[in-house]
Amino acid sequence: MLEHQAHRVMALTEWEERWQNNRIGFHQPAVHTMLKTHLEEVVSGRTGVRFFFPLCGKAVDMKWYGPVCVCVCNSEKNIFLYRCDLFSVSSSVAGQFGAIWDRGSLVAINPKDRERYAGLIVSLMAVDCRYLLDTLLYDPEKYGGPPFLVPDAQVQSLFGSCCDVKHLQSVDALTDRTRAWGLDSLTENVHLITLKDAGAQTQPR
C-alpha cells in the first residue's frame, strides 16, 4: 500500500497556505482523547516528566499537561516552543525527553523522510522515555494524504530494531470530514514505544 504515497511531497509553502487559509482541520479544540486515555501509561508513575510534542502547531494538549511538558523561541513557564525545521532539532539543542506525544507528526512527514524522522525521535528519547505514537490506516488509492497512511508493519520497521513497540488501541476514526476525502474506512491506531535495553540497542534503519 505504501507505494501509492511513496513519492508524495508536501512543500513548506503548501503547509503555510493551509494555515493562512485556516485549512487546519487537523487542529483540535480539545485535548486528544488518546492522550487522555493513555496518559497514565505514558507517565508510568514518574513526576517532572519532560514531554515533547513534535510538529505541535497550536495543540491545546501542551497547556493541558503544561506543568511538566516541553514542546519543540518563546517560553511561558514550563512550556517551550521552538519554531524551526524539525530536523534541525537535536538533543544538544533541546535535551532528551521522558515522554513524546506524536499525534499528527509522523503522519504529516513526507513518506520519504520517515527513516530520518525515526532516527531523530530515537535520538531525543531518554533511557526511560515512553513514546505515544498515533497513526492512521486507510486505502491510499482513495486519498493521497496528508495525513499519510502509516501501517503497523512500518512502525515496527522504523523503530523495532532499537525499540519495543506495543499496540495499545485501535478505533474507528471515520467522520464526515474524512468521508469527504473519499474514504469509506479510517482506523486510528495508538502505539507505545520504549527503548530496548541499552546493550541491545542499534540505530533505526
Backbone as a ProteinNet text record, in pm:
[ID]
protein_1_A
[PRIMARY]
MLEHQAHRVMALTEWEERWQNNRIGFHQPAVHTMLKTHLEEVVSGRTGVRFFFPLCGKAVDMKWYGPVCVCVCNSEKNIFLYRCDLFSVSSSVAGQFGAIWDRGSLVAINPKDRERYAGLIVSLMAVDCRYLLDTLLYDPEKYGGPPFLVPDAQVQSLFGSCCDVKHLQSVDALTDRTRAWGLDSLTENVHLITLKDAGAQTQPR
[TERTIARY]
80.8	0	84.1	206.4	289	330.4	334.6	382.7	292.7	166.6	74.5	109	178.2	213.9	364.9	441.1	587	652.9	600.3	664	585.8	487.2	408	491.8	502.5	581.7	496.2	484.3	418.1	524.9	522.8	618.4	579.4	678.1	652.6	546.8	549.2	452	308.2	291.1	157.9	106.4	195.3	155.2	124.4	207	183.8	49.9	16.4	-111.1	-228.5	-214.2	-321.5	-345.2	-237	-252.1	-312.2	-266.1	-316	-463.6	-508.3	-648	-733.9	-676	-746.1	-794.1	-718.8	-749.7	-672.1	-707.7	-633	-728.2	-798.1	-889.8	-820.6	-688.8	-611.9	-600.3	-620.7	-615.5	-743.8	-729.6	-846.1	-860.2	-983.4	-1004.4	-996.7	-995.5	-991.1	-873.2	-835.7	-725.7	-762.2	-666.7	-693.8	-730.7	-835.8	-886.7	-780.1	-699.1	-598.6	-493	-458.8	-362.7	-422.6	-547	-611.5	-627.3	-661.8	-683.2	-556.1	-443.5	-319.9	-213.8	-251.7	-153.2	-84.3	-161.6	-100.9	1.7	-25.4	71.1	197.7	183	300	380.1	312	381.4	440	366.3	414.3	465.9	389.4	424.1	535.5	590.6	701.3	648	732.4	699	801.9	763.4	856	896.9	807.9	839.7	842.6	948.6	958	892.5	789.2	714.5	759.8	768.6	797.9	675.5	630	516.6	566.7	616.3	670.4	561.5	597.4	503.3	374.8	391	280	174.6	211.6	114.7	69	-62.1	-116.2	-199	-153.9	-227.3	-250.1	-374.8	-406.5	-355.8	-313.8	-258.8	-142.7	-63.2	54.3	15.7	-85.9	-127.8	-192.3	-266.6	-333.6	-231.6	-118.3	-15.4	103.3	79.3	182.5	281.7	241.6	337	460	452.1	569.8	599.5	563.1	587.2	682	747.7	832.3	802.1	781.1	749.6	851.4	887.4	963.2	865.5	1188.5	1178.7	1132.3	987.7	923.9	900.8	898.1	871.8	771.4	687.9	592.5	590.2	643	651.9	730.8	667.3	739	711.3	653.9	629.4	723.8	801.4	894.1	852.9	840.8	802.4	920.1	957.2	1066.1	1008.3	1024	976.6	1094.9	1101.1	1217.9	1189.2	1281.6	1278.6	1294.1	1199.2	1203.6	1336.1	1392.8	1516	1639.5	1620.6	1731.4	1733.6	1629.1	1624.6	1716.1	1788.7	1876.4	1880.4	1934.9	1945.2	2038	2131.4	2220.1	2145.9	2036.2	1954.4	1845.8	1774.3	1656	1672.2	1783.4	1799	1721.6	1702.9	1624.7	1497.2	1400.6	1267.9	1226.3	1144.8	1094.3	965.9	902.9	779.2	763.1	698.2	669.7	525.6	451.4	316	316.4	307.3	316.2	178.1	103.1	-26.1	-20.9	-14.6	-12.2	127.1	230	365.4	417.4	430.6	476.4	383.3	253.2	158.3	161.6	229.1	240.6	374.7	475.4	608	599.9	667.6	671.1	719.8	651	687.4	834.4	898.5	1039.6	1131.3	1079.5	1160.6	1137.9	1062.6	1025.4	1142.8	1235.6	1350.3	1434.2	1451.5	1523.8	1449.7	1319.1	1236.4	1250.1	1242.7	1255.9	1390.4	1495.7	1627.4	1632.3	1566.5	1560.9	1486.8	1370.7	1290.7	1368.4	1431.3	1507.9	1620.6	1683.9	1794.2	1746.1	1616.8	1560.5	1499.6	1500.7	1441.5	1541.5	1506.3	1586.7	1572.4	1657.6	1657.1	1520.2	1450	1318.8	1202.3	1228.8	1125.5	1014.2	892.1	774.7	706.7	708.3	669.7	532.5	433.2	297.1	277.9	257.6	250.4	111	52.4	-80.5	-66.5	-120.9	-109.6	-247.7	-253.2	-379.2	-366.8	-474.9	-485.2	-606.3	-583.9	-693.4	-644.2	-731.9	-696.2	-630	-498.6	-429.8	-466.5	-538	-585.5	-701.1	-764.6	-879.3	-844.5	-729.3	-686.6	-534.1	-477.1	-331.9	-259.5	-336.1	-272.7	-229.5	-182.1	-174.1	-308.5	-325.9	-230.4	-208.3	-86.6	-49	-75.5	-93.5	-106.5	24.7	17.3	134.9	93.2	117.2	78.8	157.3	98.8	165.5	300.7	308	433.7	544.6	509.6	613.1	656.3	564.4	602.5	707.2	682.9	777.6	909.4	902.6	1024.2	1107.5	1039.3	1109.4	1174.4	1106.5	1152.5	1191.7	1156.4	1172.7	1314.4	1410.9	1549.2	1606.2	1554.9	1608.1	1501.8	1375.7	1267.2	1169.2	1101.9	987.7	863.2	781.3	660.7	539.2	451.5	332	207.4	119.8	-6.6	-103	-153.9	-242.1	-390	-424.2	-566.1	-588.9	-702.3	-748.7	-891.9	-922.7	-1059.5	-1100.1	-1229.7	-1286.6	-1284.9	-1210.3	-1193.9	-1263.9	-1350.7	-1418.5	-1520.4	-1513	-1604.3	-1657	-1750.3	-1799	-1685.1	-1593.8	-1480.2	-1393.6	-1363.8	-1276.3	-1351.2	-1481.4	-1560.1	-1550.6	-1541.4	-1529.7	-1397.9	-1299.5	-1174	-1190.7	-1305.4	-1326.8	-1309.2	-1288.7	-1264.9	-1395.4	-1396.5	-1511.5	-1471.9	-1343.8	-1296.9	-1168.8	-1152.6	-1034.7	-1014.6	-899.6	-868.2	-753.6	-771.2	-667.2	-604.6	-473.8	-401.1	-307.8	-293.1	-201.5	-101.2	26.6	135.6	215.5	267.1	360.3	497.7	594.6	728.4	828.8	910.5	1012.6	1144.2	1253.7	1385.6	1411.7	1476.4	1520.9	1637.3	1677.9	1792.7	1910.7	1985	2094.6	2189.1	2214.9	2309.2	2259.4	2125.2	2067.1	2032.9	2061.3	2018.8	2106.1	2039.2	2105.5	2030.9	2093.1	2026.6	1916.8	1802.9	1696	1743.9	1687.2	1728.4	1676.9
-121.8	0	126.8	116.9	236.1	300.1	220.4	274.8	386.1	388.1	490	630	638	768.6	788.5	693.1	694.6	822.2	877.9	995.5	1124.5	1117.5	1236.9	1329	1453.6	1551.3	1674.9	1708.8	1833.4	1939.4	2041.8	2151.3	2242.7	2313.7	2406.3	2508.7	2553.7	2653.7	2599.6	2469.1	2410.2	2414.4	2384.4	2390.7	2535.6	2629.4	2769.7	2816.1	2772	2809.5	2755	2634.1	2576.8	2659.8	2701.3	2783.1	2919.1	2979.9	3112.5	3109.7	2998.4	2985.5	2912	2890.4	2822.8	2683.4	2618	2479.3	2387.3	2394.5	2321.2	2232	2147.9	2054.3	1957.9	1945.4	1858.1	1916.7	2047.5	2109.8	2078.9	2033.7	2001.3	2101.5	2146.1	2245.8	2188.2	2055.3	1989.6	1892.9	1854.6	1759.9	1628.1	1569.4	1447	1332.3	1261.3	1151.5	1045.5	1014.7	909.9	948.4	1074.9	1118.7	1106.7	1150.3	1140.2	994.3	909.2	767.3	698.4	731.7	657.1	735.8	850	933.3	859.7	789.7	722.7	618.6	552.2	453.3	520.8	641.2	716.2	770.7	831.9	888.7	778.1	669.3	549.1	578.9	659.7	686.1	786.1	841.7	936.9	1078.4	1162.9	1304	1388.3	1510.5	1600	1551.8	1482.1	1426.1	1537.2	1541.5	1637.6	1575.2	1641.2	1593.9	1666.6	1592.4	1650.3	1631.2	1741.8	1738	1777.8	1684.5	1722.2	1776.8	1878.3	1945.2	1981.1	2048.6	2070.7	2166.7	2258.1	2359	2438.8	2447.1	2517.9	2422.1	2297.4	2193.7	2232.3	2220.2	2252.4	2144	2029.4	1922	1971.7	2063.9	2113.6	2186.8	2273.9	2351.4	2261.8	2162.4	2068.8	1996.9	1958.2	1889.9	1982.2	2112.3	2214.3	2206.1	2171.2	2174.6	2087.2	1987.7	1901.5	1874.4	1964.9	1935.3	2036.3	1993.3	2080.6	2052.8	2155.3	2134.9	2206.5	2123.5	2176.8	2192.8	3233.3	3092.2	3134.1	3102.9	3166.6	3067.8	3118.8	3028.6	3091.9	3009.8	3054.3	2948.1	2985	2891	2767.8	2650.1	2528.1	2478.8	2562.7	2525.7	2605.8	2534.4	2598.8	2564.1	2665.4	2646.8	2681	2588.5	2610.1	2617.2	2730.4	2748.3	2727.8	2611.9	2578.4	2454.7	2422.6	2295.9	2184.1	2091.5	1984.6	1910.8	1892.3	1815.6	1892.2	2019.2	2094.1	2080.1	2017	1991.8	1875	1885.2	1776	1773.4	1667.7	1657.6	1764.9	1814.1	1920.4	2053.5	2067.7	2188.6	2177.3	2067.2	2052.9	1951.5	1880.6	1775.1	1650.7	1559.8	1440	1443.5	1362.9	1370.8	1238.8	1251	1133.1	1081.5	1163.3	1123	1200.2	1136.7	1200.4	1169.1	1270.9	1250.7	1292.1	1192.7	1212.3	1192.5	1299.5	1297.6	1398.5	1346.2	1435.4	1472.6	1406.7	1438.9	1334.6	1211.1	1106.8	1097.3	1113.5	1102.7	1225	1332.5	1452.6	1461	1394.7	1394.9	1330.6	1387.3	1325.8	1181.1	1086	945.2	914.7	985.2	958.5	996.6	1076	1124.1	1045	936.7	867.6	803.9	746.4	684.4	790.7	904.5	1016	1064.3	1071.7	1115.1	1018.1	889.3	789.4	802.9	825.5	844.1	964.5	1074	1194.1	1165.8	1103.4	1076.3	989.1	884.8	795.5	872.8	965.1	1042.4	1135.5	1169.5	1259.6	1185	1052.8	971.9	946.2	985.6	948.7	797.9	743	597.6	547.5	626.4	584.1	645.4	696.6	764.9	668.6	719.6	644.8	728.7	675.4	747	696.4	784.6	751	799.3	703.7	733.2	703.8	802.2	790.9	780.4	674.3	654.2	628	630.9	613	504.2	428.1	326	356.6	359.2	378.8	333.9	338.1	298.2	415.7	408.3	521.8	542.3	446.4	466.6	566.4	584.3	673.7	813	824.9	955.8	959	1068.1	1076.4	1133.4	1186.4	1245	1388.1	1457.4	1416.5	1431.9	1369.4	1282.1	1154.1	1100.6	985.1	854.4	751.4	616.3	571.1	513	453.2	315.5	208.8	74.9	31.7	-58.4	-109.9	-171.6	-239.4	-304	-201.6	-82.1	18.5	78.2	90.9	135.7	40.1	-87.9	-188.3	-179.1	-157	-146	-23.7	86.6	210.5	206.2	144.4	153.5	20	-89.7	-219.1	-262.9	-209.1	-251.1	-203.1	-91.6	-36.2	-12.4	-40.4	-13	-129.7	-138.1	-227.1	-148.9	-208.2	-142.5	-220.4	-152.9	-216.4	-146.5	-223.6	-167.9	-154	-32.2	-5.8	-5.6	51.9	71.1	99.6	54.6	89.5	139.3	247.7	300	338.1	330.7	377.1	529.8	591	736.1	803.3	730.1	787.2	892.6	1008.7	1119.8	1176.9	1268.7	1334.4	1403.6	1462	1531.6	1435.3	1318.5	1224.3	1148.9	1136.3	1080.6	1171.3	1301.7	1397.8	1381.2	1316.3	1285.7	1169.2	1100.9	984.3	853.1	859.3	738.4	676.3	543.7	474.2	398	404.1	347.2	419.1	435.4	501.1	450.3	393.1	339.4	417.6	457.8	528.4	429.4	414.8	323.2	399.8	350.1	410.9	305.3	344.2	254.9	317.4	234.9	279.3	223.8	313.1	275	310.5	213.4	234	176.8	236.6	188.1	50.1	-33.8	-163	-142	-245.2	-235.6	-177.5	-90.6	-18.9	-112.7	-227.6	-321.3	-382.2	-373.7	-435.1	-333.3	-206.2	-101.6	-96.3	-73.7	-41	76.8	147.8	261.8	214.7	290.8	254.1	263.1	177.5	177	299.4
0	0	0	52.5	70.1	-61.6	-168.8	-295.6	-348	-307.9	-357.9	-306.1	-194	-137.5	-126.8	-177.7	-157.5	-208.8	-315.3	-376.1	-351	-265	-231.6	-143.6	-183.6	-108.8	-82.3	44.6	83.6	103.1	19.6	32.4	147.6	201.1	310.3	273.1	147.2	102.8	109.9	87.9	97.7	241.1	338	478	517.4	471.7	504	449.2	327.6	266.3	347.3	398.6	480.3	606.2	670.5	791.2	757	649.5	611.9	576.2	515.4	473.1	575	692.3	802.5	763.4	676.8	639.5	734.3	859.5	961.9	1040.8	965.9	1029.5	1123.5	1107.3	1196.5	1336.8	1349.2	1481.9	1557.2	1680	1761.5	1875.5	1903.2	2008.8	2149	2159.6	2290.6	2295.5	2415.6	2433.7	2366.1	2296.4	2221.5	2315.1	2277	2359	2384.9	2284.3	2300.5	2404.8	2410.8	2511.4	2650.8	2665.9	2797	2839.7	2744.7	2774.8	2820.8	2757.6	2782.6	2859	2913.4	2982.4	3097.4	3178.1	3292.8	3249.8	3137.7	3089.2	3038.7	2986	2939	3056.8	3151	3267.2	3354.1	3369.5	3438.9	3580	3653.3	3792.1	3814.5	3707.9	3721.1	3745.4	3800.7	3817.6	3743.3	3709.3	3640.6	3503	3434.5	3302.9	3197.1	3119.9	3008.4	2885.2	2834.7	2718.8	2592.9	2483.8	2352.1	2263.1	2200.4	2108.4	1969	1888.5	1757.3	1665	1586.7	1496.5	1570.5	1683	1776.4	1725.5	1633.8	1592.9	1713.6	1732.6	1849.8	1935.3	1942.1	2014.6	2160.3	2204.4	2344	2438.2	2384	2466.3	2551.4	2496.3	2567.4	2695.3	2684	2800.8	2905	2857.3	2949.3	3034.8	2974.4	3051.5	3075.5	3072.7	3078.5	3192.4	3316	3426.4	3408.2	3321.4	3303.2	3157.2	3069.3	2927.5	2864.6	2759.2	2679.3	2533.2	2458.2	2317.8	2230.6	2132.7	2021.8	1910.7	2015.2	2082.1	2206.5	2196.3	2308.5	2421.1	2543.6	2655.3	2749.6	2807.7	2908.6	3016.9	3134.2	3244.7	3200.3	3200.6	3166.7	3025.4	2940.5	2801.1	2712.1	2630.1	2537.9	2395.6	2311.1	2171.9	2082.2	1996.4	1902.4	1761.3	1698.1	1561.1	1468.5	1405.9	1325.5	1241.1	1153.7	1081.5	1184.4	1187.3	1286.9	1284.8	1165.4	1154.6	1202.6	1237.5	1296.6	1448.4	1504.4	1648.4	1680.7	1790.3	1832.7	1984.9	2039.6	2184.5	2239.9	2159	2206.3	2216.7	2141.5	2145.9	2252.4	2252.1	2337.1	2449	2452.1	2551.2	2510	2603	2577.1	2661.8	2622.2	2681.4	2743.9	2848.7	2916.5	2856.2	2768.6	2703.4	2573.4	2476.6	2347.7	2310.6	2270.1	2218.3	2072.2	1985.5	1840.7	1779.3	1775.2	1708.8	1594.6	1472.2	1357.5	1311.6	1361.8	1318.6	1218.8	1261.7	1168.7	1048.7	1071	959.7	867.7	910	827.3	755.1	809.9	747.8	610	512.5	380.2	392	329.2	345.2	321.9	229.5	200.8	316.9	411.9	524.2	653	646.8	770.4	843.2	771.2	838.3	908.3	842.9	905.5	1029.7	1019.7	1132.6	1249.6	1220.9	1327.2	1397.6	1320.9	1380.7	1472.3	1431	1514.1	1644.5	1633.8	1752.9	1851.5	1803	1891.8	1960.3	1887.7	1947	2057.3	2056.5	2157.6	2276.2	2270	2375.7	2487.7	2610.1	2726.8	2747.7	2830.5	2851.8	2895.1	2976.4	3026.9	2948.9	2830	2752.2	2711.4	2714.4	2669.7	2561	2440	2318.5	2272.8	2279.5	2238.5	2094.9	2004.7	1861.2	1807.9	1741.4	1682.8	1530.8	1470.4	1325.9	1266.1	1133.4	1061.8	956	939.6	835.5	748.3	616.2	521.3	384.2	286.1	149.8	78	52.3	-9.5	-156.7	-215.9	-352.2	-355.3	-240.5	-232.7	-182.2	-116.5	-63.6	-59.8	-110.4	-122.4	-3	96.4	212.5	186.7	290	429.3	502	616.6	684.1	604.4	614	535.6	610.1	531.5	583.3	647.2	767.5	831.5	886.4	809.9	856	979.5	1055.6	1175	1141.1	1026.2	986.5	967.3	920.2	902.7	1035.2	1129.3	1263.6	1320.7	1304.1	1352.5	1277.6	1147	1066.3	1104.6	1132.6	1165.3	1302.7	1399.3	1537.6	1600.6	1538.2	1602.1	1629.4	1556.3	1576.9	1709.5	1761	1884.5	1991.1	1956	2049.3	2056.3	2168.9	2182.4	2142.9	2057.4	2007	2054.5	2127.2	2181.9	2127.7	2064.9	2016.5	2133.9	2154	2267.6	2232.3	2117.5	2089.4	1941.6	1890.8	1756	1767.6	1695.5	1697.1	1555.4	1531.4	1405	1407.3	1314	1314.3	1196.2	1127.1	1011.3	1055	992.1	1021.4	889.6	899	777.6	704.6	780.4	719.2	640.1	696.7	626.1	516	527.9	417.1	295.5	319.3	209.5	134.4	196.7	127.5	30.3	36.8	-46.5	26.2	157.3	235.6	282.7	288.8	347.3	473.4	508.1	634.5	676.8	807.4	862.3	1004.6	1029.3	1161.1	1222.5	1346.9	1421.6	1519.5	1512	1598.9	1691.7	1812	1907.9	1953.4	1953.1	1990.8	2104.4	2191.6	2294.6	2258.9	2244.7	2200.5	2309.5	2347.6	2451	2402.5	2448.6	2409.4	2467.7	2388.8	2439.5	2535.2	2605	2694	2618	2684.8	2620.1	2546.9	2604.2	2543.7	2415.3	2395.2	2275.5	2168.7	2193.3	2102.2	1978	1864	1738.3	1680.4	1587.3	1528.7	1435.3	1428.6	1337.9	1193.5	1109.5	969.9	896.7
[MASK]
+++++++++++++++++++++++++++++++++++++++++++++++++++++++++++++++++++++++++++++++++++++++++++++++++++++++++++++++++++++++++++++++++++++++++++++++++++++++++++++++++++++++++++++++++++++++++++++++++++++++++++++

